[in-house]
mmCIF file with all atom_site columns, C-alpha atoms in Angstrom:
data_model
loop_
_atom_site.group_PDB
_atom_site.id
_atom_site.type_symbol
_atom_site.label_atom_id
_atom_site.label_alt_id
_atom_site.label_comp_id
_atom_site.label_asym_id
_atom_site.label_entity_id
_atom_site.label_seq_id
_atom_site.pdbx_PDB_ins_code
_atom_site.Cartn_x
_atom_site.Cartn_y
_atom_site.Cartn_z
_atom_site.occupancy
_atom_site.B_iso_or_equiv
_atom_site.pdbx_formal_charge
_atom_site.auth_seq_id
_atom_site.auth_comp_id
_atom_site.auth_asym_id
_atom_site.auth_atom_id
_atom_site.pdbx_PDB_model_num
ATOM 1   C CA . MET A 1 1   ? 0.000   0.000   0.000  1.00 81.00 ? 1   MET A CA 1
ATOM 2   C CA . THR A 1 2   ? 1.418   3.369   -1.026 1.00 90.00 ? 2   THR A CA 1
ATOM 3   C CA . PRO A 1 3   ? 1.635   6.451   1.201  1.00 88.00 ? 3   PRO A CA 1
ATOM 4   C CA . GLN A 1 4   ? -1.055  8.092   -0.951 1.00 90.00 ? 4   GLN A CA 1
ATOM 5   C CA . ASP A 1 5   ? -3.390  5.160   -0.291 1.00 91.00 ? 5   ASP A CA 1
ATOM 6   C CA . ILE A 1 6   ? -2.809  5.462   3.478  1.00 92.00 ? 6   ILE A CA 1
ATOM 7   C CA . THR A 1 7   ? -3.445  9.205   3.253  1.00 91.00 ? 7   THR A CA 1
ATOM 8   C CA . LYS A 1 8   ? -6.761  8.555   1.499  1.00 93.00 ? 8   LYS A CA 1
ATOM 9   C CA . LEU A 1 9   ? -7.739  6.021   4.184  1.00 93.00 ? 9   LEU A CA 1
ATOM 10  C CA . ILE A 1 10  ? -6.945  8.523   6.962  1.00 92.00 ? 10  ILE A CA 1
ATOM 11  C CA . VAL A 1 11  ? -9.008  11.226  5.202  1.00 92.00 ? 11  VAL A CA 1
ATOM 12  C CA . ARG A 1 12  ? -11.921 8.832   4.741  1.00 94.00 ? 12  ARG A CA 1
ATOM 13  C CA . THR A 1 13  ? -11.566 7.772   8.406  1.00 92.00 ? 13  THR A CA 1
ATOM 14  C CA . SER A 1 14  ? -11.851 11.444  9.412  1.00 92.00 ? 14  SER A CA 1
ATOM 15  C CA . MET A 1 15  ? -15.277 11.356  7.739  1.00 94.00 ? 15  MET A CA 1
ATOM 16  C CA . LYS A 1 16  ? -16.145 8.319   9.947  1.00 94.00 ? 16  LYS A CA 1
ATOM 17  C CA . ASP A 1 17  ? -15.932 5.811   7.076  1.00 93.00 ? 17  ASP A CA 1
ATOM 18  C CA . ARG A 1 18  ? -15.784 2.463   8.893  1.00 95.00 ? 18  ARG A CA 1
ATOM 19  C CA . ALA A 1 19  ? -14.656 0.505   5.840  1.00 95.00 ? 19  ALA A CA 1
ATOM 20  C CA . ALA A 1 20  ? -11.687 2.866   5.374  1.00 94.00 ? 20  ALA A CA 1
ATOM 21  C CA . PHE A 1 21  ? -10.852 2.589   9.070  1.00 95.00 ? 21  PHE A CA 1
ATOM 22  C CA . ASP A 1 22  ? -10.941 -1.206  8.805  1.00 96.00 ? 22  ASP A CA 1
ATOM 23  C CA . LEU A 1 23  ? -8.548  -1.150  5.853  1.00 95.00 ? 23  LEU A CA 1
ATOM 24  C CA . LEU A 1 24  ? -6.280  1.330   7.642  1.00 94.00 ? 24  LEU A CA 1
ATOM 25  C CA . TYR A 1 25  ? -6.181  -0.990  10.645 1.00 95.00 ? 25  TYR A CA 1
ATOM 26  C CA . ARG A 1 26  ? -5.391  -4.054  8.543  1.00 95.00 ? 26  ARG A CA 1
ATOM 27  C CA . HIS A 1 27  ? -2.554  -2.327  6.658  1.00 95.00 ? 27  HIS A CA 1
ATOM 28  C CA . THR A 1 28  ? -0.892  -0.433  9.533  1.00 94.00 ? 28  THR A CA 1
ATOM 29  C CA . SER A 1 29  ? -1.642  -2.305  12.764 1.00 94.00 ? 29  SER A CA 1
ATOM 30  C CA . SER A 1 30  ? 1.392   -4.598  12.560 1.00 94.00 ? 30  SER A CA 1
ATOM 31  C CA . LYS A 1 31  ? 3.790   -1.658  12.199 1.00 94.00 ? 31  LYS A CA 1
ATOM 32  C CA . LEU A 1 32  ? 2.101   0.304   14.983 1.00 95.00 ? 32  LEU A CA 1
ATOM 33  C CA . PHE A 1 33  ? 2.057   -2.772  17.197 1.00 95.00 ? 33  PHE A CA 1
ATOM 34  C CA . GLY A 1 34  ? 5.829   -3.060  16.680 1.00 94.00 ? 34  GLY A CA 1
ATOM 35  C CA . VAL A 1 35  ? 6.247   0.551   17.784 1.00 94.00 ? 35  VAL A CA 1
ATOM 36  C CA . CYS A 1 36  ? 4.158   -0.027  20.920 1.00 94.00 ? 36  CYS A CA 1
ATOM 37  C CA . LEU A 1 37  ? 5.981   -3.261  21.715 1.00 94.00 ? 37  LEU A CA 1
ATOM 38  C CA . ARG A 1 38  ? 9.394   -1.648  21.301 1.00 94.00 ? 38  ARG A CA 1
ATOM 39  C CA . VAL A 1 39  ? 8.496   1.171   23.691 1.00 92.00 ? 39  VAL A CA 1
ATOM 40  C CA . LEU A 1 40  ? 6.549   -0.861  26.269 1.00 93.00 ? 40  LEU A CA 1
ATOM 41  C CA . ASN A 1 41  ? 8.522   -4.162  26.208 1.00 91.00 ? 41  ASN A CA 1
ATOM 42  C CA . ASP A 1 42  ? 5.380   -6.091  27.167 1.00 92.00 ? 42  ASP A CA 1
ATOM 43  C CA . ARG A 1 43  ? 3.195   -7.871  24.610 1.00 94.00 ? 43  ARG A CA 1
ATOM 44  C CA . ALA A 1 44  ? -0.092  -7.636  26.518 1.00 93.00 ? 44  ALA A CA 1
ATOM 45  C CA . ASP A 1 45  ? 0.505   -3.972  27.308 1.00 93.00 ? 45  ASP A CA 1
ATOM 46  C CA . ALA A 1 46  ? 1.403   -3.288  23.665 1.00 94.00 ? 46  ALA A CA 1
ATOM 47  C CA . GLU A 1 47  ? -1.779  -5.006  22.443 1.00 95.00 ? 47  GLU A CA 1
ATOM 48  C CA . GLU A 1 48  ? -3.881  -2.881  24.765 1.00 95.00 ? 48  GLU A CA 1
ATOM 49  C CA . ALA A 1 49  ? -2.002  0.249   23.741 1.00 95.00 ? 49  ALA A CA 1
ATOM 50  C CA . LEU A 1 50  ? -2.548  -0.550  20.063 1.00 95.00 ? 50  LEU A CA 1
ATOM 51  C CA . GLN A 1 51  ? -6.315  -0.659  20.560 1.00 96.00 ? 51  GLN A CA 1
ATOM 52  C CA . GLU A 1 52  ? -6.177  2.701   22.333 1.00 95.00 ? 52  GLU A CA 1
ATOM 53  C CA . VAL A 1 53  ? -4.012  4.107   19.519 1.00 95.00 ? 53  VAL A CA 1
ATOM 54  C CA . PHE A 1 54  ? -6.639  3.168   16.941 1.00 95.00 ? 54  PHE A CA 1
ATOM 55  C CA . VAL A 1 55  ? -9.344  4.783   19.060 1.00 95.00 ? 55  VAL A CA 1
ATOM 56  C CA . LYS A 1 56  ? -7.234  7.953   18.971 1.00 95.00 ? 56  LYS A CA 1
ATOM 57  C CA . ILE A 1 57  ? -6.776  7.645   15.219 1.00 94.00 ? 57  ILE A CA 1
ATOM 58  C CA . TRP A 1 58  ? -10.564 7.272   14.791 1.00 94.00 ? 58  TRP A CA 1
ATOM 59  C CA . THR A 1 59  ? -11.264 10.355  16.893 1.00 93.00 ? 59  THR A CA 1
ATOM 60  C CA . LYS A 1 60  ? -8.351  12.516  15.657 1.00 90.00 ? 60  LYS A CA 1
ATOM 61  C CA . ALA A 1 61  ? -8.173  11.608  11.986 1.00 89.00 ? 61  ALA A CA 1
ATOM 62  C CA . ASP A 1 62  ? -9.660  15.016  11.147 1.00 88.00 ? 62  ASP A CA 1
ATOM 63  C CA . ARG A 1 63  ? -6.464  16.618  12.538 1.00 88.00 ? 63  ARG A CA 1
ATOM 64  C CA . PHE A 1 64  ? -4.303  14.898  9.948  1.00 86.00 ? 64  PHE A CA 1
ATOM 65  C CA . ALA A 1 65  ? -2.858  17.429  7.530  1.00 83.00 ? 65  ALA A CA 1
ATOM 66  C CA . VAL A 1 66  ? -2.373  16.094  4.026  1.00 79.00 ? 66  VAL A CA 1
ATOM 67  C CA . SER A 1 67  ? 1.164   16.837  2.858  1.00 76.00 ? 67  SER A CA 1
ATOM 68  C CA . ASP A 1 68  ? 4.077   15.339  1.001  1.00 71.00 ? 68  ASP A CA 1
ATOM 69  C CA . LEU A 1 69  ? 5.274   13.775  4.274  1.00 75.00 ? 69  LEU A CA 1
ATOM 70  C CA . SER A 1 70  ? 4.639   10.097  4.928  1.00 83.00 ? 70  SER A CA 1
ATOM 71  C CA . PRO A 1 71  ? 1.264   9.477   6.577  1.00 91.00 ? 71  PRO A CA 1
ATOM 72  C CA . ILE A 1 72  ? 2.724   6.470   8.370  1.00 91.00 ? 72  ILE A CA 1
ATOM 73  C CA . SER A 1 73  ? 4.974   8.920   10.274 1.00 90.00 ? 73  SER A CA 1
ATOM 74  C CA . TRP A 1 74  ? 1.857   10.582  11.684 1.00 91.00 ? 74  TRP A CA 1
ATOM 75  C CA . LEU A 1 75  ? 0.452   7.202   12.726 1.00 94.00 ? 75  LEU A CA 1
ATOM 76  C CA . VAL A 1 76  ? 3.782   6.104   14.248 1.00 93.00 ? 76  VAL A CA 1
ATOM 77  C CA . ALA A 1 77  ? 4.004   9.361   16.211 1.00 92.00 ? 77  ALA A CA 1
ATOM 78  C CA . ILE A 1 78  ? 0.550   8.742   17.685 1.00 94.00 ? 78  ILE A CA 1
ATOM 79  C CA . ALA A 1 79  ? 1.503   5.173   18.659 1.00 95.00 ? 79  ALA A CA 1
ATOM 80  C CA . ARG A 1 80  ? 4.879   6.150   20.095 1.00 94.00 ? 80  ARG A CA 1
ATOM 81  C CA . ASN A 1 81  ? 3.510   9.086   22.097 1.00 94.00 ? 81  ASN A CA 1
ATOM 82  C CA . HIS A 1 82  ? 0.674   6.962   23.465 1.00 94.00 ? 82  HIS A CA 1
ATOM 83  C CA . ALA A 1 83  ? 3.080   4.200   24.544 1.00 94.00 ? 83  ALA A CA 1
ATOM 84  C CA . ILE A 1 84  ? 5.307   6.759   26.273 1.00 93.00 ? 84  ILE A CA 1
ATOM 85  C CA . ASP A 1 85  ? 2.259   8.209   28.028 1.00 92.00 ? 85  ASP A CA 1
ATOM 86  C CA . ARG A 1 86  ? 1.402   4.703   29.314 1.00 91.00 ? 86  ARG A CA 1
ATOM 87  C CA . ILE A 1 87  ? 4.898   4.346   30.763 1.00 89.00 ? 87  ILE A CA 1
ATOM 88  C CA . ARG A 1 88  ? 4.627   7.743   32.447 1.00 88.00 ? 88  ARG A CA 1
ATOM 89  C CA . ALA A 1 89  ? 1.211   6.850   33.879 1.00 86.00 ? 89  ALA A CA 1
ATOM 90  C CA . ARG A 1 90  ? 2.681   3.706   35.497 1.00 82.00 ? 90  ARG A CA 1
ATOM 91  C CA . ARG A 1 91  ? 5.199   5.696   37.492 1.00 77.00 ? 91  ARG A CA 1
ATOM 92  C CA . GLN A 1 92  ? 4.111   6.921   40.886 1.00 67.00 ? 92  GLN A CA 1
ATOM 93  C CA . ALA A 1 93  ? 3.914   10.627  41.271 1.00 62.00 ? 93  ALA A CA 1
ATOM 94  C CA . PRO A 1 94  ? 6.576   11.980  43.604 1.00 64.00 ? 94  PRO A CA 1
ATOM 95  C CA . LEU A 1 95  ? 5.451   12.934  47.084 1.00 59.00 ? 95  LEU A CA 1
ATOM 96  C CA . SER A 1 96  ? 4.787   16.570  47.707 1.00 66.00 ? 96  SER A CA 1
ATOM 97  C CA . ILE A 1 97  ? 6.874   18.193  50.404 1.00 65.00 ? 97  ILE A CA 1
ATOM 98  C CA . ASP A 1 98  ? 3.862   18.213  52.759 1.00 66.00 ? 98  ASP A CA 1
ATOM 99  C CA . GLU A 1 99  ? 3.369   14.454  52.313 1.00 64.00 ? 99  GLU A CA 1
ATOM 100 C CA . ALA A 1 100 ? 7.078   13.843  52.833 1.00 58.00 ? 100 ALA A CA 1
ATOM 101 C CA . LEU A 1 101 ? 6.865   15.420  56.279 1.00 62.00 ? 101 LEU A CA 1
ATOM 102 C CA . GLU A 1 102 ? 4.384   12.723  57.311 1.00 64.00 ? 102 GLU A CA 1
ATOM 103 C CA . VAL A 1 103 ? 6.679   9.840   56.349 1.00 62.00 ? 103 VAL A CA 1
ATOM 104 C CA . ALA A 1 104 ? 7.806   8.228   59.574 1.00 61.00 ? 104 ALA A CA 1
ATOM 105 C CA . ASP A 1 105 ? 11.483  7.664   60.281 1.00 64.00 ? 105 ASP A CA 1
ATOM 106 C CA . PRO A 1 106 ? 11.837  3.969   61.165 1.00 65.00 ? 106 PRO A CA 1
ATOM 107 C CA . GLY A 1 107 ? 14.745  4.640   63.528 1.00 65.00 ? 107 GLY A CA 1
ATOM 108 C CA . PRO A 1 108 ? 14.365  5.685   67.124 1.00 63.00 ? 108 PRO A CA 1
ATOM 109 C CA . GLY A 1 109 ? 14.059  9.364   67.875 1.00 64.00 ? 109 GLY A CA 1
ATOM 110 C CA . PRO A 1 110 ? 16.672  11.204  69.927 1.00 64.00 ? 110 PRO A CA 1
ATOM 111 C CA . GLU A 1 111 ? 14.840  10.600  73.213 1.00 61.00 ? 111 GLU A CA 1
ATOM 112 C CA . ALA A 1 112 ? 14.352  6.888   72.525 1.00 63.00 ? 112 ALA A CA 1
ATOM 113 C CA . ALA A 1 113 ? 18.018  6.553   71.528 1.00 63.00 ? 113 ALA A CA 1
ATOM 114 C CA . ALA A 1 114 ? 19.119  8.185   74.783 1.00 60.00 ? 114 ALA A CA 1
ATOM 115 C CA . VAL A 1 115 ? 16.819  5.950   76.833 1.00 58.00 ? 115 VAL A CA 1
ATOM 116 C CA . ALA A 1 116 ? 17.992  2.868   74.925 1.00 60.00 ? 116 ALA A CA 1
ATOM 117 C CA . GLY A 1 117 ? 21.618  3.833   75.517 1.00 65.00 ? 117 GLY A CA 1
ATOM 118 C CA . GLY A 1 118 ? 20.971  4.110   79.250 1.00 69.00 ? 118 GLY A CA 1
ATOM 119 C CA . GLU A 1 119 ? 19.085  0.802   79.271 1.00 74.00 ? 119 GLU A CA 1
ATOM 120 C CA . ALA A 1 120 ? 21.937  -0.893  77.416 1.00 75.00 ? 120 ALA A CA 1
ATOM 121 C CA . GLU A 1 121 ? 24.355  0.225   80.134 1.00 82.00 ? 121 GLU A CA 1
ATOM 122 C CA . ARG A 1 122 ? 22.039  -1.137  82.828 1.00 81.00 ? 122 ARG A CA 1
ATOM 123 C CA . ILE A 1 123 ? 21.662  -4.478  81.008 1.00 80.00 ? 123 ILE A CA 1
ATOM 124 C CA . HIS A 1 124 ? 25.430  -4.849  80.591 1.00 82.00 ? 124 HIS A CA 1
ATOM 125 C CA . GLY A 1 125 ? 25.871  -3.999  84.285 1.00 85.00 ? 125 GLY A CA 1
ATOM 126 C CA . CYS A 1 126 ? 23.356  -6.693  85.246 1.00 85.00 ? 126 CYS A CA 1
ATOM 127 C CA . LEU A 1 127 ? 25.059  -9.211  82.942 1.00 85.00 ? 127 LEU A CA 1
ATOM 128 C CA . GLU A 1 128 ? 28.277  -8.598  84.872 1.00 89.00 ? 128 GLU A CA 1
ATOM 129 C CA . GLU A 1 129 ? 26.497  -9.812  88.021 1.00 89.00 ? 129 GLU A CA 1
ATOM 130 C CA . LEU A 1 130 ? 25.874  -13.236 86.444 1.00 90.00 ? 130 LEU A CA 1
ATOM 131 C CA . GLU A 1 131 ? 28.430  -16.024 86.487 1.00 91.00 ? 131 GLU A CA 1
ATOM 132 C CA . LYS A 1 132 ? 30.846  -15.678 83.561 1.00 92.00 ? 132 LYS A CA 1
ATOM 133 C CA . ASP A 1 133 ? 29.691  -18.763 81.619 1.00 92.00 ? 133 ASP A CA 1
ATOM 134 C CA . LYS A 1 134 ? 25.992  -18.013 82.161 1.00 91.00 ? 134 LYS A CA 1
ATOM 135 C CA . ALA A 1 135 ? 26.449  -14.388 81.034 1.00 90.00 ? 135 ALA A CA 1
ATOM 136 C CA . ALA A 1 136 ? 28.255  -15.675 77.927 1.00 91.00 ? 136 ALA A CA 1
ATOM 137 C CA . ALA A 1 137 ? 25.345  -18.046 77.235 1.00 90.00 ? 137 ALA A CA 1
ATOM 138 C CA . VAL A 1 138 ? 22.804  -15.199 77.553 1.00 87.00 ? 138 VAL A CA 1
ATOM 139 C CA . ARG A 1 139 ? 24.874  -12.977 75.228 1.00 87.00 ? 139 ARG A CA 1
ATOM 140 C CA . GLY A 1 140 ? 25.170  -15.850 72.733 1.00 86.00 ? 140 GLY A CA 1
ATOM 141 C CA . ALA A 1 141 ? 21.461  -16.648 72.763 1.00 85.00 ? 141 ALA A CA 1
ATOM 142 C CA . TYR A 1 142 ? 19.963  -13.167 72.847 1.00 79.00 ? 142 TYR A CA 1
ATOM 143 C CA . LEU A 1 143 ? 22.582  -10.920 71.270 1.00 78.00 ? 143 LEU A CA 1
ATOM 144 C CA . LYS A 1 144 ? 24.221  -13.226 68.733 1.00 81.00 ? 144 LYS A CA 1
ATOM 145 C CA . GLY A 1 145 ? 21.218  -15.449 67.952 1.00 81.00 ? 145 GLY A CA 1
ATOM 146 C CA . GLU A 1 146 ? 22.953  -18.735 68.693 1.00 84.00 ? 146 GLU A CA 1
ATOM 147 C CA . SER A 1 147 ? 20.771  -21.801 69.179 1.00 87.00 ? 147 SER A CA 1
ATOM 148 C CA . TYR A 1 148 ? 20.406  -23.674 72.477 1.00 88.00 ? 148 TYR A CA 1
ATOM 149 C CA . ASN A 1 149 ? 22.194  -26.659 70.899 1.00 90.00 ? 149 ASN A CA 1
ATOM 150 C CA . GLU A 1 150 ? 25.177  -24.527 69.859 1.00 89.00 ? 150 GLU A CA 1
ATOM 151 C CA . LEU A 1 151 ? 25.427  -23.029 73.337 1.00 91.00 ? 151 LEU A CA 1
ATOM 152 C CA . ALA A 1 152 ? 25.099  -26.426 75.060 1.00 93.00 ? 152 ALA A CA 1
ATOM 153 C CA . ASP A 1 153 ? 27.880  -27.854 72.876 1.00 93.00 ? 153 ASP A CA 1
ATOM 154 C CA . ARG A 1 154 ? 30.178  -24.882 73.468 1.00 90.00 ? 154 ARG A CA 1
ATOM 155 C CA . HIS A 1 155 ? 29.716  -24.922 77.241 1.00 92.00 ? 155 HIS A CA 1
ATOM 156 C CA . GLY A 1 156 ? 29.778  -28.732 77.492 1.00 94.00 ? 156 GLY A CA 1
ATOM 157 C CA . VAL A 1 157 ? 26.390  -29.101 79.207 1.00 93.00 ? 157 VAL A CA 1
ATOM 158 C CA . PRO A 1 158 ? 23.218  -31.020 78.289 1.00 94.00 ? 158 PRO A CA 1
ATOM 159 C CA . LEU A 1 159 ? 20.565  -29.167 76.301 1.00 91.00 ? 159 LEU A CA 1
ATOM 160 C CA . ASN A 1 160 ? 18.056  -29.058 79.168 1.00 93.00 ? 160 ASN A CA 1
ATOM 161 C CA . THR A 1 161 ? 20.738  -27.665 81.472 1.00 93.00 ? 161 THR A CA 1
ATOM 162 C CA . MET A 1 162 ? 21.382  -24.848 78.957 1.00 92.00 ? 162 MET A CA 1
ATOM 163 C CA . ARG A 1 163 ? 17.671  -24.043 78.880 1.00 92.00 ? 163 ARG A CA 1
ATOM 164 C CA . THR A 1 164 ? 17.630  -23.910 82.689 1.00 93.00 ? 164 THR A CA 1
ATOM 165 C CA . TRP A 1 165 ? 20.718  -21.632 82.724 1.00 91.00 ? 165 TRP A CA 1
ATOM 166 C CA . LEU A 1 166 ? 19.080  -19.226 80.310 1.00 91.00 ? 166 LEU A CA 1
ATOM 167 C CA . ARG A 1 167 ? 15.711  -19.193 82.077 1.00 92.00 ? 167 ARG A CA 1
ATOM 168 C CA . ARG A 1 168 ? 17.301  -18.592 85.515 1.00 93.00 ? 168 ARG A CA 1
ATOM 169 C CA . SER A 1 169 ? 19.707  -16.006 84.087 1.00 90.00 ? 169 SER A CA 1
ATOM 170 C CA . LEU A 1 170 ? 16.827  -14.054 82.546 1.00 89.00 ? 170 LEU A CA 1
ATOM 171 C CA . LEU A 1 171 ? 14.992  -14.085 85.885 1.00 90.00 ? 171 LEU A CA 1
ATOM 172 C CA . LYS A 1 172 ? 18.121  -12.697 87.601 1.00 90.00 ? 172 LYS A CA 1
ATOM 173 C CA . LEU A 1 173 ? 18.464  -10.038 84.908 1.00 85.00 ? 173 LEU A CA 1
ATOM 174 C CA . ARG A 1 174 ? 14.850  -8.984  85.412 1.00 87.00 ? 174 ARG A CA 1
ATOM 175 C CA . GLU A 1 175 ? 15.387  -8.725  89.176 1.00 88.00 ? 175 GLU A CA 1
ATOM 176 C CA . CYS A 1 176 ? 18.511  -6.630  88.626 1.00 86.00 ? 176 CYS A CA 1
ATOM 177 C CA . LEU A 1 177 ? 16.749  -4.285  86.192 1.00 81.00 ? 177 LEU A CA 1
ATOM 178 C CA . GLU A 1 178 ? 13.810  -3.786  88.547 1.00 83.00 ? 178 GLU A CA 1
ATOM 179 C CA . ARG A 1 179 ? 16.082  -2.506  91.336 1.00 80.00 ? 179 ARG A CA 1
#
């Protein structure tokens, strides 16, 4: 199909000629689909975009200016611009400065950090009151994330004994912290 034939189909489409629109679709849809697919990189999205492009062509065909330029360029520009608009619509709008003020900081505030620092000193002081091996077991279990089995093997005690050490040590820590 020559560029003049496509121009005639676009002009007839501007007059709401459905047969011309059907022919225009059949002769240009594969090229326009390729444009949409190249921009969007998703087949389903490109198929949907192509349908929307032809709706635009149907409604805006009267804006086509007949000239010596290739009419397919006009159609490709519509397809490309529509695909780019779809990509832009997917992106989230940036937060306004007022909305950004309401975003919570996940870290502790200055007061909480100061309190936590003081509590950490108290906990370490209370750990010093425990027997050395039991304090090491508590640090291993609750600060390093070691399992009861690992701790029992390291300290050379049965598993149930390690559980008893930890339970009794935590009770002593609680008593110390409540003083």
